[in-house]
Amino acid sequence: MKNIVYISLILLLFTACKPTSNIVTSKEVAVKKGLYTEPKNLAVSEVKSAEKKKKNQNKDLTQKQNTSKKTGGVNHKNDEDIVIESEDASYLIKQLINSASDNLGVNYRPGGTSKSGFDCSGLVYSTFKKFDITLPRSSHEMATVGTKVDLSDAKKGDLIFFINRGRRINHVGMVVEVSHDEVKFIHSSTQSGVIISSTKEPYYNRTFVQINRVLM
């Protein structure tokens, strides 16, 4: 009986002291945390079909890039913003997150847009491109697309921007989870490649700049 008690205490101590981390570096960990599920074979075709149906219903709801460069900031919602609404947007966002998360663990590569390596904007650009949404190629230009929202209003699928050197935006990721005052985002970091990080981490909390919503 005493042996059973000792073993139970040891197991309890081990699990209580097991370290946890906000950083997700692999698909296996993302699956366990509920951030990623294997994408269905027909996911892309289903999304395209939904988008086509939406376009037929309302020509004003199209996927267009905001090309206005009058200011360095983000414009308010207008006819040139990328707009996908309600049910279509919800389904599309799930597929975007799955598609990006499928690259967890891929190395960082300057100018990269494939599984051989991604830079930060390359990951976001290629992810959206899979679903026929063309964003600007650089993080600085991406920051001019869509509608700027407060960090407290962040939602899955939003773009999150940082300045880690210089004076202008030079890093971007995509929001994959929001809980209370924490935002988790997938991005390609120079040191770790494609990972999921958190705004709770001091570095990203310090370098955070803004969040843009491109899918309504």
PDB file of C-alpha atoms in Angstrom:
ATOM      1  CA  MET A   1       0.000   0.000   0.000  1.00  0.00           C
ATOM      2  CA  LYS A   2       2.859   2.357   0.910  1.00  0.00           C
ATOM      3  CA  ASN A   3       4.522   1.668  -2.451  1.00  0.00           C
ATOM      4  CA  ILE A   4       1.372   2.688  -4.293  1.00  0.00           C
ATOM      5  CA  VAL A   5       1.178   5.940  -2.306  1.00  0.00           C
ATOM      6  CA  TYR A   6       4.859   6.738  -3.016  1.00  0.00           C
ATOM      7  CA  ILE A   7       4.442   6.067  -6.741  1.00  0.00           C
ATOM      8  CA  SER A   8       1.320   8.264  -6.868  1.00  0.00           C
ATOM      9  CA  LEU A   9       3.169  11.120  -5.153  1.00  0.00           C
ATOM     10  CA  ILE A  10       6.098  10.852  -7.581  1.00  0.00           C
ATOM     11  CA  LEU A  11       3.781  10.919 -10.606  1.00  0.00           C
ATOM     12  CA  LEU A  12       1.908  13.916  -9.209  1.00  0.00           C
ATOM     13  CA  LEU A  13       5.156  15.802  -8.631  1.00  0.00           C
ATOM     14  CA  PHE A  14       6.377  15.032 -12.157  1.00  0.00           C
ATOM     15  CA  THR A  15       3.215  16.243 -13.876  1.00  0.00           C
ATOM     16  CA  ALA A  16       2.991  19.340 -11.673  1.00  0.00           C
ATOM     17  CA  CYS A  17       6.544  20.396 -12.573  1.00  0.00           C
ATOM     18  CA  LYS A  18       6.332  19.598 -16.258  1.00  0.00           C
ATOM     19  CA  PRO A  19       7.127  22.833 -18.158  1.00  0.00           C
ATOM     20  CA  THR A  20       4.655  24.397 -20.555  1.00  0.00           C
ATOM     21  CA  SER A  21       5.248  26.780 -23.442  1.00  0.00           C
ATOM     22  CA  ASN A  22       3.226  29.110 -25.621  1.00  0.00           C
ATOM     23  CA  ILE A  23       5.469  28.336 -28.579  1.00  0.00           C
ATOM     24  CA  VAL A  24       4.275  25.617 -30.954  1.00  0.00           C
ATOM     25  CA  THR A  25       6.996  24.266 -33.220  1.00  0.00           C
ATOM     26  CA  SER A  26       5.403  21.162 -34.738  1.00  0.00           C
ATOM     27  CA  LYS A  27       2.130  19.893 -36.190  1.00  0.00           C
ATOM     28  CA  GLU A  28       1.953  17.218 -33.488  1.00  0.00           C
ATOM     29  CA  VAL A  29       1.942  19.827 -30.718  1.00  0.00           C
ATOM     30  CA  ALA A  30      -0.533  22.004 -32.648  1.00  0.00           C
ATOM     31  CA  VAL A  31      -2.922  19.039 -32.929  1.00  0.00           C
ATOM     32  CA  LYS A  32      -2.724  18.390 -29.176  1.00  0.00           C
ATOM     33  CA  LYS A  33      -3.465  22.057 -28.444  1.00  0.00           C
ATOM     34  CA  GLY A  34      -6.396  22.060 -30.842  1.00  0.00           C
ATOM     35  CA  LEU A  35      -4.816  24.620 -33.183  1.00  0.00           C
ATOM     36  CA  TYR A  36      -4.567  22.367 -36.202  1.00  0.00           C
ATOM     37  CA  THR A  37      -6.397  19.489 -37.846  1.00  0.00           C
ATOM     38  CA  GLU A  38      -5.386  17.647 -40.979  1.00  0.00           C
ATOM     39  CA  PRO A  39      -6.940  19.519 -43.936  1.00  0.00           C
ATOM     40  CA  LYS A  40      -9.520  17.625 -45.957  1.00  0.00           C
ATOM     41  CA  ASN A  41      -8.669  16.687 -49.552  1.00  0.00           C
ATOM     42  CA  LEU A  42     -11.566  18.737 -50.863  1.00  0.00           C
ATOM     43  CA  ALA A  43     -11.013  21.742 -48.622  1.00  0.00           C
ATOM     44  CA  VAL A  44      -9.662  24.018 -51.347  1.00  0.00           C
ATOM     45  CA  SER A  45     -12.321  23.098 -53.901  1.00  0.00           C
ATOM     46  CA  GLU A  46     -15.075  23.519 -51.315  1.00  0.00           C
ATOM     47  CA  VAL A  47     -13.831  26.968 -50.387  1.00  0.00           C
ATOM     48  CA  LYS A  48     -13.586  28.017 -54.028  1.00  0.00           C
ATOM     49  CA  SER A  49     -17.119  26.773 -54.633  1.00  0.00           C
ATOM     50  CA  ALA A  50     -18.406  28.774 -51.669  1.00  0.00           C
ATOM     51  CA  GLU A  51     -16.607  31.878 -52.876  1.00  0.00           C
ATOM     52  CA  LYS A  52     -18.003  31.490 -56.401  1.00  0.00           C
ATOM     53  CA  LYS A  53     -21.528  31.194 -55.019  1.00  0.00           C
ATOM     54  CA  LYS A  54     -21.040  34.315 -52.941  1.00  0.00           C
ATOM     55  CA  LYS A  55     -19.793  36.274 -55.921  1.00  0.00           C
ATOM     56  CA  ASN A  56     -22.855  35.317 -57.934  1.00  0.00           C
ATOM     57  CA  GLN A  57     -25.123  36.483 -55.143  1.00  0.00           C
ATOM     58  CA  ASN A  58     -23.449  39.825 -54.685  1.00  0.00           C
ATOM     59  CA  LYS A  59     -20.833  41.233 -57.044  1.00  0.00           C
ATOM     60  CA  ASP A  60     -19.879  43.873 -54.510  1.00  0.00           C
ATOM     61  CA  LEU A  61     -18.435  41.253 -52.168  1.00  0.00           C
ATOM     62  CA  THR A  62     -15.237  40.471 -54.061  1.00  0.00           C
ATOM     63  CA  GLN A  63     -11.688  39.618 -53.126  1.00  0.00           C
ATOM     64  CA  LYS A  64      -9.775  42.743 -54.031  1.00  0.00           C
ATOM     65  CA  GLN A  65      -6.644  44.232 -52.630  1.00  0.00           C
ATOM     66  CA  ASN A  66      -6.639  47.724 -51.207  1.00  0.00           C
ATOM     67  CA  THR A  67      -4.172  49.520 -53.456  1.00  0.00           C
ATOM     68  CA  SER A  68      -4.461  52.928 -51.864  1.00  0.00           C
ATOM     69  CA  LYS A  69      -1.052  54.275 -50.828  1.00  0.00           C
ATOM     70  CA  LYS A  70      -2.065  57.798 -49.839  1.00  0.00           C
ATOM     71  CA  THR A  71      -1.068  57.141 -46.234  1.00  0.00           C
ATOM     72  CA  GLY A  72       1.336  54.811 -44.527  1.00  0.00           C
ATOM     73  CA  GLY A  73      -1.409  53.489 -42.275  1.00  0.00           C
ATOM     74  CA  VAL A  74      -4.431  51.289 -42.851  1.00  0.00           C
ATOM     75  CA  ASN A  75      -7.483  52.670 -44.590  1.00  0.00           C
ATOM     76  CA  HIS A  76     -10.991  52.293 -43.276  1.00  0.00           C
ATOM     77  CA  LYS A  77     -13.236  49.691 -44.883  1.00  0.00           C
ATOM     78  CA  ASN A  78     -13.962  50.560 -48.505  1.00  0.00           C
ATOM     79  CA  ASP A  79     -14.967  48.972 -51.802  1.00  0.00           C
ATOM     80  CA  GLU A  80     -11.425  47.851 -52.579  1.00  0.00           C
ATOM     81  CA  ASP A  81     -10.878  45.884 -49.362  1.00  0.00           C
ATOM     82  CA  ILE A  82     -10.833  42.093 -49.411  1.00  0.00           C
ATOM     83  CA  VAL A  83     -14.284  41.176 -48.141  1.00  0.00           C
ATOM     84  CA  ILE A  84     -15.644  37.694 -47.509  1.00  0.00           C
ATOM     85  CA  GLU A  85     -18.568  37.605 -45.125  1.00  0.00           C
ATOM     86  CA  SER A  86     -20.330  35.416 -42.579  1.00  0.00           C
ATOM     87  CA  GLU A  87     -20.371  31.635 -43.105  1.00  0.00           C
ATOM     88  CA  ASP A  88     -17.983  31.685 -46.062  1.00  0.00           C
ATOM     89  CA  ALA A  89     -15.430  33.671 -44.056  1.00  0.00           C
ATOM     90  CA  SER A  90     -15.702  31.394 -41.023  1.00  0.00           C
ATOM     91  CA  TYR A  91     -15.066  28.287 -43.102  1.00  0.00           C
ATOM     92  CA  LEU A  92     -12.293  29.939 -45.102  1.00  0.00           C
ATOM     93  CA  ILE A  93     -10.484  31.125 -41.972  1.00  0.00           C
ATOM     94  CA  LYS A  94     -10.403  27.572 -40.602  1.00  0.00           C
ATOM     95  CA  GLN A  95      -8.870  26.347 -43.849  1.00  0.00           C
ATOM     96  CA  LEU A  96      -6.345  29.195 -43.910  1.00  0.00           C
ATOM     97  CA  ILE A  97      -5.194  28.307 -40.397  1.00  0.00           C
ATOM     98  CA  ASN A  98      -4.973  24.619 -41.284  1.00  0.00           C
ATOM     99  CA  SER A  99      -3.047  25.392 -44.453  1.00  0.00           C
ATOM    100  CA  ALA A 100      -0.546  27.627 -42.648  1.00  0.00           C
ATOM    101  CA  SER A 101      -0.203  25.163 -39.751  1.00  0.00           C
ATOM    102  CA  ASP A 102       0.649  22.401 -42.204  1.00  0.00           C
ATOM    103  CA  ASN A 103       4.002  24.211 -42.547  1.00  0.00           C
ATOM    104  CA  LEU A 104       4.916  24.127 -38.848  1.00  0.00           C
ATOM    105  CA  GLY A 105       8.571  23.226 -38.497  1.00  0.00           C
ATOM    106  CA  VAL A 106       9.569  24.399 -41.983  1.00  0.00           C
ATOM    107  CA  ASN A 107      12.804  26.413 -41.926  1.00  0.00           C
ATOM    108  CA  TYR A 108      13.091  30.154 -42.436  1.00  0.00           C
ATOM    109  CA  ARG A 109      14.404  31.228 -45.836  1.00  0.00           C
ATOM    110  CA  PRO A 110      14.667  34.846 -47.080  1.00  0.00           C
ATOM    111  CA  GLY A 111      12.253  35.332 -49.974  1.00  0.00           C
ATOM    112  CA  GLY A 112      10.874  31.811 -49.474  1.00  0.00           C
ATOM    113  CA  THR A 113       7.282  30.907 -50.341  1.00  0.00           C
ATOM    114  CA  SER A 114       7.358  27.091 -50.253  1.00  0.00           C
ATOM    115  CA  LYS A 115       8.082  24.147 -47.952  1.00  0.00           C
ATOM    116  CA  SER A 116      11.755  24.519 -48.796  1.00  0.00           C
ATOM    117  CA  GLY A 117      11.588  27.628 -46.598  1.00  0.00           C
ATOM    118  CA  PHE A 118       9.461  30.712 -45.851  1.00  0.00           C
ATOM    119  CA  ASP A 119      10.119  34.244 -44.802  1.00  0.00           C
ATOM    120  CA  CYS A 120       7.374  35.852 -42.697  1.00  0.00           C
ATOM    121  CA  SER A 121       5.427  37.524 -45.498  1.00  0.00           C
ATOM    122  CA  GLY A 122       6.086  34.547 -47.791  1.00  0.00           C
ATOM    123  CA  LEU A 123       4.204  32.253 -45.411  1.00  0.00           C
ATOM    124  CA  VAL A 124       1.199  34.578 -45.213  1.00  0.00           C
ATOM    125  CA  TYR A 125       1.259  35.386 -48.924  1.00  0.00           C
ATOM    126  CA  SER A 126       1.418  31.742 -50.045  1.00  0.00           C
ATOM    127  CA  THR A 127      -1.247  30.658 -47.540  1.00  0.00           C
ATOM    128  CA  PHE A 128      -3.803  33.181 -48.805  1.00  0.00           C
ATOM    129  CA  LYS A 129      -2.750  32.598 -52.417  1.00  0.00           C
ATOM    130  CA  LYS A 130      -3.817  28.942 -52.136  1.00  0.00           C
ATOM    131  CA  PHE A 131      -7.364  30.223 -51.789  1.00  0.00           C
ATOM    132  CA  ASP A 132      -7.101  32.717 -54.667  1.00  0.00           C
ATOM    133  CA  ILE A 133      -6.577  35.697 -52.356  1.00  0.00           C
ATOM    134  CA  THR A 134      -3.628  37.797 -53.488  1.00  0.00           C
ATOM    135  CA  LEU A 135      -2.018  39.918 -50.799  1.00  0.00           C
ATOM    136  CA  PRO A 136       0.985  42.214 -51.258  1.00  0.00           C
ATOM    137  CA  ARG A 137       4.285  40.365 -51.037  1.00  0.00           C
ATOM    138  CA  SER A 138       5.983  42.350 -48.258  1.00  0.00           C
ATOM    139  CA  SER A 139       4.873  42.729 -44.640  1.00  0.00           C
ATOM    140  CA  HIS A 140       5.094  46.518 -44.921  1.00  0.00           C
ATOM    141  CA  GLU A 141       2.686  46.537 -47.878  1.00  0.00           C
ATOM    142  CA  MET A 142       0.406  43.949 -46.258  1.00  0.00           C
ATOM    143  CA  ALA A 143      -0.053  46.412 -43.407  1.00  0.00           C
ATOM    144  CA  THR A 144      -1.911  48.738 -45.815  1.00  0.00           C
ATOM    145  CA  VAL A 145      -4.577  46.133 -46.632  1.00  0.00           C
ATOM    146  CA  GLY A 146      -7.889  45.689 -44.844  1.00  0.00           C
ATOM    147  CA  THR A 147      -9.164  47.396 -41.703  1.00  0.00           C
ATOM    148  CA  LYS A 148      -7.086  48.093 -38.614  1.00  0.00           C
ATOM    149  CA  VAL A 149      -8.559  46.659 -35.393  1.00  0.00           C
ATOM    150  CA  ASP A 150      -7.561  46.851 -31.747  1.00  0.00           C
ATOM    151  CA  LEU A 151      -5.566  44.018 -30.222  1.00  0.00           C
ATOM    152  CA  SER A 152      -8.475  43.392 -27.853  1.00  0.00           C
ATOM    153  CA  ASP A 153     -10.761  42.827 -30.868  1.00  0.00           C
ATOM    154  CA  ALA A 154      -8.436  40.403 -32.682  1.00  0.00           C
ATOM    155  CA  LYS A 155     -10.008  37.373 -34.372  1.00  0.00           C
ATOM    156  CA  LYS A 156      -8.691  34.251 -36.056  1.00  0.00           C
ATOM    157  CA  GLY A 157      -7.476  34.972 -39.582  1.00  0.00           C
ATOM    158  CA  ASP A 158      -6.416  38.551 -38.830  1.00  0.00           C
ATOM    159  CA  LEU A 159      -2.920  39.665 -39.797  1.00  0.00           C
ATOM    160  CA  ILE A 160      -0.653  40.760 -36.962  1.00  0.00           C
ATOM    161  CA  PHE A 161       2.314  43.073 -37.529  1.00  0.00           C
ATOM    162  CA  PHE A 162       5.547  43.901 -35.721  1.00  0.00           C
ATOM    163  CA  ILE A 163       8.579  46.169 -35.986  1.00  0.00           C
ATOM    164  CA  ASN A 164      11.678  44.341 -34.798  1.00  0.00           C
ATOM    165  CA  ARG A 165      14.189  46.729 -36.337  1.00  0.00           C
ATOM    166  CA  GLY A 166      14.139  50.138 -37.972  1.00  0.00           C
ATOM    167  CA  ARG A 167      11.033  52.297 -38.024  1.00  0.00           C
ATOM    168  CA  ARG A 168       8.640  50.511 -40.338  1.00  0.00           C
ATOM    169  CA  ILE A 169       6.727  47.246 -40.191  1.00  0.00           C
ATOM    170  CA  ASN A 170       8.946  44.295 -41.139  1.00  0.00           C
ATOM    171  CA  HIS A 171       7.287  41.215 -39.648  1.00  0.00           C
ATOM    172  CA  VAL A 172       3.851  39.635 -40.091  1.00  0.00           C
ATOM    173  CA  GLY A 173       1.942  36.607 -38.870  1.00  0.00           C
ATOM    174  CA  MET A 174      -1.629  35.294 -38.919  1.00  0.00           C
ATOM    175  CA  VAL A 175      -3.792  35.025 -35.795  1.00  0.00           C
ATOM    176  CA  VAL A 176      -4.763  31.426 -35.010  1.00  0.00           C
ATOM    177  CA  GLU A 177      -6.213  31.730 -31.512  1.00  0.00           C
ATOM    178  CA  VAL A 178      -7.539  34.447 -29.212  1.00  0.00           C
ATOM    179  CA  SER A 179      -8.187  33.981 -25.496  1.00  0.00           C
ATOM    180  CA  HIS A 180      -8.751  36.830 -23.068  1.00  0.00           C
ATOM    181  CA  ASP A 181      -5.700  39.098 -23.340  1.00  0.00           C
ATOM    182  CA  GLU A 182      -3.547  36.654 -25.325  1.00  0.00           C
ATOM    183  CA  VAL A 183      -3.265  36.341 -29.098  1.00  0.00           C
ATOM    184  CA  LYS A 184      -1.481  33.385 -30.671  1.00  0.00           C
ATOM    185  CA  PHE A 185      -0.205  33.696 -34.226  1.00  0.00           C
ATOM    186  CA  ILE A 186       1.595  31.570 -36.785  1.00  0.00           C
ATOM    187  CA  HIS A 187       4.618  33.080 -38.473  1.00  0.00           C
ATOM    188  CA  SER A 188       8.043  32.283 -39.855  1.00  0.00           C
ATOM    189  CA  SER A 189      10.748  33.464 -37.471  1.00  0.00           C
ATOM    190  CA  THR A 190      14.363  33.858 -38.527  1.00  0.00           C
ATOM    191  CA  GLN A 191      15.639  31.610 -35.733  1.00  0.00           C
ATOM    192  CA  SER A 192      12.974  28.889 -35.476  1.00  0.00           C
ATOM    193  CA  GLY A 193      11.208  28.841 -38.839  1.00  0.00           C
ATOM    194  CA  VAL A 194       7.426  28.376 -38.916  1.00  0.00           C
ATOM    195  CA  ILE A 195       6.075  28.373 -35.357  1.00  0.00           C
ATOM    196  CA  ILE A 196       3.091  29.563 -33.343  1.00  0.00           C
ATOM    197  CA  SER A 197       3.966  32.311 -30.873  1.00  0.00           C
ATOM    198  CA  SER A 198       2.077  34.487 -28.404  1.00  0.00           C
ATOM    199  CA  THR A 199       1.725  38.179 -27.660  1.00  0.00           C
ATOM    200  CA  LYS A 200       2.393  37.172 -24.059  1.00  0.00           C
ATOM    201  CA  GLU A 201       6.032  36.615 -24.973  1.00  0.00           C
ATOM    202  CA  PRO A 202       8.011  39.737 -23.963  1.00  0.00           C
ATOM    203  CA  TYR A 203       9.687  40.138 -27.356  1.00  0.00           C
ATOM    204  CA  TYR A 204       6.443  40.124 -29.360  1.00  0.00           C
ATOM    205  CA  ASN A 205       4.616  42.151 -26.738  1.00  0.00           C
ATOM    206  CA  ARG A 206       7.310  44.810 -27.090  1.00  0.00           C
ATOM    207  CA  THR A 207       7.499  44.833 -30.907  1.00  0.00           C
ATOM    208  CA  PHE A 208       3.753  44.558 -31.661  1.00  0.00           C
ATOM    209  CA  VAL A 209       2.374  47.330 -33.885  1.00  0.00           C
ATOM    210  CA  GLN A 210      -1.086  46.553 -35.247  1.00  0.00           C
ATOM    211  CA  ILE A 211      -3.667  44.025 -36.383  1.00  0.00           C
ATOM    212  CA  ASN A 212      -5.457  44.153 -39.748  1.00  0.00           C
ATOM    213  CA  ARG A 213      -8.677  42.367 -40.665  1.00  0.00           C
ATOM    214  CA  VAL A 214      -8.841  41.348 -44.333  1.00  0.00           C
ATOM    215  CA  LEU A 215     -11.672  38.817 -43.970  1.00  0.00           C
ATOM    216  CA  MET A 216     -14.940  40.188 -42.563  1.00  0.00           C
TER     217      MET A 216
END
